[in-house]
Short mmCIF file of C-alpha atoms in Angstrom, two decimals:
data_model
loop_
_atom_site.label_atom_id
_atom_site.label_comp_id
_atom_site.label_asym_id
_atom_site.label_seq_id
_atom_site.Cartn_x
_atom_site.Cartn_y
_atom_site.Cartn_z
CA PRO A 143 150.20 -79.78 -63.28
CA CYS A 144 153.90 -79.78 -62.31
CA VAL A 145 153.16 -80.48 -58.65
CA GLN A 146 151.00 -83.48 -59.54
CA CYS A 147 153.40 -84.75 -62.20
CA ASN A 148 156.43 -84.61 -59.91
CA GLY A 149 154.63 -86.26 -57.02
CA GLY A 150 152.65 -88.87 -58.90
CA PHE A 151 154.52 -89.76 -62.07
CA ARG A 152 157.80 -88.12 -62.98
CA PHE A 153 159.92 -89.06 -59.97
CA ALA A 154 158.31 -92.48 -59.66
CA GLU A 155 159.38 -93.30 -63.21
CA LEU A 156 162.86 -91.85 -62.74
CA LEU A 157 163.38 -93.78 -59.50
CA ALA A 158 162.19 -96.97 -61.18
CA PHE A 159 164.68 -96.40 -64.00
CA ALA A 160 167.48 -95.72 -61.50
CA ARG A 161 166.67 -98.99 -59.77
CA ARG A 162 166.76 -100.90 -63.08
CA VAL A 163 170.22 -99.57 -63.98
CA GLY A 164 171.59 -100.09 -60.47
CA ALA A 165 171.93 -96.42 -59.51
CA PRO A 166 171.74 -95.96 -55.72
CA ARG A 167 170.35 -92.43 -55.97
CA LEU A 168 168.63 -90.07 -58.39
CA ALA A 169 170.13 -86.58 -58.77
CA THR A 170 168.22 -83.74 -60.44
CA GLY A 171 168.88 -80.05 -60.99
CA HIS A 172 165.96 -78.82 -58.92
CA TYR A 173 166.53 -76.03 -56.42
CA ALA A 174 165.43 -77.68 -53.18
CA ARG A 175 167.02 -79.42 -50.21
CA ILE A 176 166.44 -82.57 -48.19
CA VAL A 177 166.93 -82.20 -44.44
CA GLU A 178 166.42 -84.11 -41.20
CA HIS A 179 163.31 -82.93 -39.34
CA ASP A 180 161.52 -84.58 -36.44
CA GLY A 181 163.49 -87.79 -36.98
CA LYS A 182 162.82 -88.14 -40.70
CA LYS A 183 163.99 -86.80 -44.04
CA LEU A 184 161.78 -84.05 -45.44
CA LEU A 185 161.89 -81.62 -48.32
CA ALA A 186 163.01 -78.04 -47.61
CA ARG A 187 163.42 -74.73 -49.38
CA ALA A 188 166.57 -74.11 -51.40
CA ALA A 189 169.27 -71.67 -50.34
CA ASP A 190 168.32 -69.50 -53.34
CA ASP A 191 164.86 -68.36 -52.29
CA ALA A 192 164.23 -66.68 -55.65
CA LYS A 193 164.68 -70.01 -57.49
CA ASP A 194 163.28 -72.33 -54.83
CA GLN A 195 161.26 -75.23 -56.30
CA SER A 196 160.15 -76.95 -53.11
CA TYR A 197 156.54 -75.98 -53.88
CA MET A 198 156.70 -77.90 -57.17
CA LEU A 199 158.22 -80.93 -55.42
CA ALA A 200 156.03 -80.88 -52.32
CA ARG A 201 154.00 -83.97 -53.20
CA LEU A 202 157.06 -86.24 -53.28
CA ASP A 203 156.64 -89.12 -50.85
CA PRO A 204 159.09 -88.58 -47.95
CA ARG A 205 159.79 -92.33 -47.99
CA HIS A 206 161.60 -91.84 -51.31
CA LEU A 207 163.76 -88.91 -50.27
CA ASP A 208 166.67 -91.08 -49.12
CA ARG A 209 167.10 -92.07 -52.80
CA ILE A 210 166.95 -88.50 -54.16
CA TRP A 211 169.69 -85.86 -54.24
CA PHE A 212 169.36 -82.17 -55.11
CA PRO A 213 173.01 -81.07 -55.48
CA LEU A 214 172.06 -77.48 -56.41
CA GLY A 215 169.94 -76.91 -53.33
CA ASP A 216 172.69 -75.22 -51.32
CA GLN A 217 173.84 -72.74 -53.94
CA VAL A 218 172.34 -69.82 -55.85
CA LYS A 219 171.51 -69.90 -59.55
CA ALA A 220 174.29 -67.43 -60.42
CA GLU A 221 176.86 -69.85 -58.97
CA THR A 222 175.42 -72.69 -61.02
CA ARG A 223 175.61 -70.68 -64.24
CA ALA A 224 179.19 -69.61 -63.45
CA GLU A 225 180.27 -73.22 -62.87
CA ALA A 226 178.54 -74.32 -66.08
CA ALA A 227 180.23 -71.54 -68.05
CA GLU A 228 183.65 -72.45 -66.62
CA ALA A 229 183.08 -76.05 -67.68
CA GLY A 230 182.05 -74.94 -71.18
CA LEU A 231 178.52 -76.26 -70.89
CA PRO A 232 175.93 -74.67 -73.22
CA VAL A 233 173.33 -74.80 -70.46
CA ALA A 234 175.11 -71.83 -68.87
CA GLN A 235 173.33 -69.51 -71.33
CA LYS A 236 170.06 -71.41 -71.55
CA ALA A 237 166.94 -69.29 -71.04
CA GLU A 238 164.78 -70.20 -68.07
CA SER A 239 161.48 -71.97 -68.65
CA GLN A 240 158.38 -70.40 -67.10
CA GLU A 241 155.73 -72.87 -68.29
CA ALA A 242 154.91 -76.55 -67.84
CA CYS A 243 157.17 -78.69 -70.04
CA PHE A 244 154.35 -80.12 -72.17
CA LEU A 245 153.19 -76.66 -73.29
CA ALA A 246 156.20 -76.40 -75.59
CA GLY A 247 156.29 -72.60 -75.48
CA ASP A 248 152.52 -72.04 -75.57
CA ASP A 249 150.37 -70.72 -72.76
CA TYR A 250 147.84 -73.18 -71.36
CA ARG A 251 144.92 -71.53 -73.21
CA SER A 252 146.52 -72.16 -76.60
CA PHE A 253 147.39 -75.70 -75.52
CA LEU A 254 143.80 -76.47 -74.51
CA GLY A 255 142.53 -74.93 -77.73
CA ARG A 256 144.78 -77.22 -79.78
CA HIS A 257 143.50 -80.23 -77.86
CA GLY A 258 139.78 -79.85 -78.38
CA LEU A 259 138.54 -76.97 -76.24
CA GLN A 260 137.28 -74.64 -78.93
CA PRO A 261 135.96 -71.09 -78.37
CA ALA A 262 132.37 -71.12 -77.16
CA ALA A 263 130.48 -67.95 -76.30
CA GLY A 264 129.14 -67.71 -72.76
CA ALA A 265 127.96 -65.14 -70.27
CA ILE A 266 129.98 -63.14 -67.77
CA VAL A 267 127.67 -62.46 -64.83
CA ASP A 268 127.95 -60.66 -61.52
CA GLU A 269 127.36 -62.30 -58.15
CA ALA A 270 123.62 -61.62 -58.45
CA GLY A 271 123.48 -63.37 -61.83
CA ASP A 272 123.06 -60.24 -63.93
CA VAL A 273 124.81 -60.41 -67.29
CA LEU A 274 127.82 -58.10 -67.62
CA GLY A 275 129.24 -59.29 -70.91
CA GLU A 276 130.42 -62.29 -72.93
CA HIS A 277 133.49 -64.50 -73.08
CA ASP A 278 134.64 -67.16 -75.54
CA GLY A 279 135.33 -70.05 -73.15
CA PHE A 280 135.06 -70.53 -69.38
CA TRP A 281 138.32 -72.46 -69.38
CA ARG A 282 140.24 -69.31 -70.25
CA PHE A 283 139.66 -67.95 -66.75
CA THR A 284 140.89 -68.78 -63.26
CA PRO A 285 139.87 -67.19 -59.94
CA GLY A 286 141.63 -63.87 -59.45
CA GLN A 287 142.17 -63.21 -63.15
CA ARG A 288 141.50 -59.71 -64.50
CA ARG A 289 142.98 -59.90 -67.96
CA GLY A 290 140.55 -60.91 -70.68
CA LEU A 291 137.27 -60.11 -68.96
CA GLY A 292 136.67 -57.10 -71.19
CA VAL A 293 133.94 -55.72 -68.95
CA SER A 294 133.69 -52.06 -67.98
CA ALA A 295 132.65 -51.31 -64.41
CA ALA A 296 132.96 -48.66 -61.71
CA GLU A 297 135.62 -50.76 -59.96
CA PRO A 298 138.08 -53.39 -61.21
CA LEU A 299 136.46 -56.79 -61.74
CA TYR A 300 138.05 -60.20 -61.31
CA ALA A 301 137.01 -63.70 -62.29
CA LEU A 302 135.52 -65.20 -59.12
CA SER A 303 134.50 -68.63 -60.39
CA THR A 304 133.52 -70.56 -63.51
CA ASP A 305 130.77 -73.06 -64.28
CA ALA A 306 131.69 -75.63 -66.91
CA ARG A 307 128.10 -76.90 -67.17
CA THR A 308 126.68 -73.52 -68.20
CA ASN A 309 129.90 -72.04 -69.66
CA THR A 310 129.51 -69.10 -67.28
CA VAL A 311 132.12 -66.86 -65.66
CA VAL A 312 131.21 -65.04 -62.45
CA ALA A 313 132.98 -61.71 -61.97
CA GLY A 314 133.15 -59.35 -59.02
CA PRO A 315 135.35 -57.08 -56.91
CA ARG A 316 138.63 -58.25 -55.39
CA SER A 317 137.06 -58.32 -51.93
CA SER A 318 134.86 -61.22 -53.07
CA LEU A 319 137.98 -63.32 -53.69
CA ALA A 320 139.05 -63.22 -50.04
CA ARG A 321 139.32 -66.64 -48.41
CA SER A 322 140.39 -67.30 -44.83
CA ARG A 323 139.58 -71.03 -44.53
CA VAL A 324 140.99 -73.54 -46.99
CA MET A 325 140.19 -77.25 -47.12
CA VAL A 326 142.86 -79.54 -48.56
CA ARG A 327 143.02 -83.21 -49.55
CA GLY A 328 146.54 -84.39 -48.81
CA ARG A 329 148.70 -85.23 -45.84
CA LEU A 330 150.84 -83.83 -43.07
CA PHE A 331 154.40 -85.16 -43.06
CA ALA A 332 155.16 -84.01 -39.52
CA PRO A 333 153.20 -82.68 -36.54
CA ALA A 334 152.33 -79.03 -37.14
CA VAL A 335 150.03 -76.32 -35.80
CA ASN A 336 151.42 -72.93 -36.83
CA VAL A 337 152.71 -72.98 -40.40
CA SER A 338 153.32 -70.86 -43.47
CA ALA A 339 150.92 -71.90 -46.24
CA LYS A 340 151.83 -71.37 -49.88
CA LEU A 341 148.81 -71.59 -52.21
CA ARG A 342 150.42 -70.47 -55.48
CA TYR A 343 153.95 -70.94 -56.77
CA ARG A 344 154.62 -67.23 -57.28
CA SER A 345 152.72 -66.01 -54.21
CA PRO A 346 154.22 -65.53 -50.74
CA ALA A 347 153.48 -68.06 -48.01
CA LEU A 348 150.85 -66.91 -45.50
CA PRO A 349 150.86 -67.55 -41.74
CA ALA A 350 148.17 -70.08 -40.86
CA THR A 351 146.94 -72.58 -38.30
CA VAL A 352 146.54 -76.14 -39.56
CA GLU A 353 144.22 -78.85 -38.31
CA ALA A 354 144.33 -82.45 -39.54
CA THR A 355 141.15 -83.89 -41.07
CA ALA A 356 140.12 -87.37 -42.21
CA HIS A 357 141.42 -86.82 -45.74
CA GLY A 358 143.99 -84.09 -45.29
CA PHE A 359 143.94 -80.83 -43.40
CA GLU A 360 142.16 -77.49 -43.01
CA LEU A 361 143.85 -74.11 -42.86
CA GLN A 362 142.79 -71.02 -40.96
CA LEU A 363 144.75 -68.17 -42.54
CA ASP A 364 145.86 -65.25 -40.39
CA SER A 365 145.08 -62.92 -43.31
CA PRO A 366 142.94 -63.63 -46.39
CA ALA A 367 144.27 -65.21 -49.56
CA TYR A 368 142.93 -64.06 -52.92
CA GLY A 369 142.33 -66.21 -55.98
CA VAL A 370 142.19 -69.58 -54.21
CA ALA A 371 140.93 -72.25 -56.63
CA ARG A 372 140.07 -75.92 -56.34
CA GLY A 373 142.91 -78.09 -57.57
CA GLN A 374 145.66 -75.66 -56.57
CA ALA A 375 148.50 -77.10 -54.54
CA ALA A 376 148.68 -76.08 -50.88
CA VAL A 377 152.14 -76.49 -49.36
CA LEU A 378 152.86 -76.06 -45.66
CA TYR A 379 156.20 -74.93 -44.24
CA ASP A 380 157.63 -75.06 -40.74
CA GLY A 381 160.42 -72.57 -41.28
CA ASP A 382 162.04 -73.88 -44.47
CA VAL A 383 160.80 -77.46 -44.10
CA VAL A 384 157.81 -78.82 -46.03
CA VAL A 385 155.57 -80.41 -43.39
CA GLY A 386 152.45 -80.98 -45.49
CA SER A 387 150.98 -80.74 -48.97
CA GLY A 388 147.82 -81.46 -50.90
CA LEU A 389 145.25 -80.09 -53.32
CA VAL A 390 142.64 -77.48 -52.44
CA THR A 391 139.12 -78.93 -52.42
CA ASP A 392 137.20 -75.92 -51.10
CA SER A 393 137.62 -72.52 -49.48
CA ARG A 394 135.48 -70.07 -47.53
CA SER A 395 135.59 -66.45 -46.49
CA ASP A 396 134.68 -67.02 -42.82
#
């Protein structure tokens, strides 16, 4: 949700407010940089790779980047905390947030439960459709998840997919999660062929070949990705520079 919010709502509203109050630029505390690439301003990874937030900001429209400033992008988090402590700012000791802001400390399952998605028993099945066990809500599972399946098997099982219509979770071995082709609805910000593709915020970027399509692009990964799900953000890097982004619409193992 953060990728979509930043790209489609949050920064648009903040930039509109900045315009109303006469501010020439909007500065935020995100760890990312804005650089010149191929004759235009594009988003890039922060100097502090461990705190880099370029993935979360990758859907920002490059046309707006000349009005945005990320002053923390060239320093590491420890430096920021030290400067805040020296200035006597309480934020120097503030704990880091790991969840979307609207969750208010909950995980997403608790949040969805509070907003109408109540437990509902359904089947956990294997790839052949044979019942392996039960769950209490398909929405509690994402592709690649092991925790919560509660099914005993000869080998570790993972959630492969879910079906909202039948409230079914399909489970199988990790090998069944492998995907080498990924279709994305989005856009390329600069010409690119060989890129690093990041499909999850906490996962490493994977070498890939990208090909533009009518509504976005398609990735051929050099090595398989596991746990690719529709709706995930796909962010493409040329070195440190974000050269494309979008949302996964489909994936295949071939």
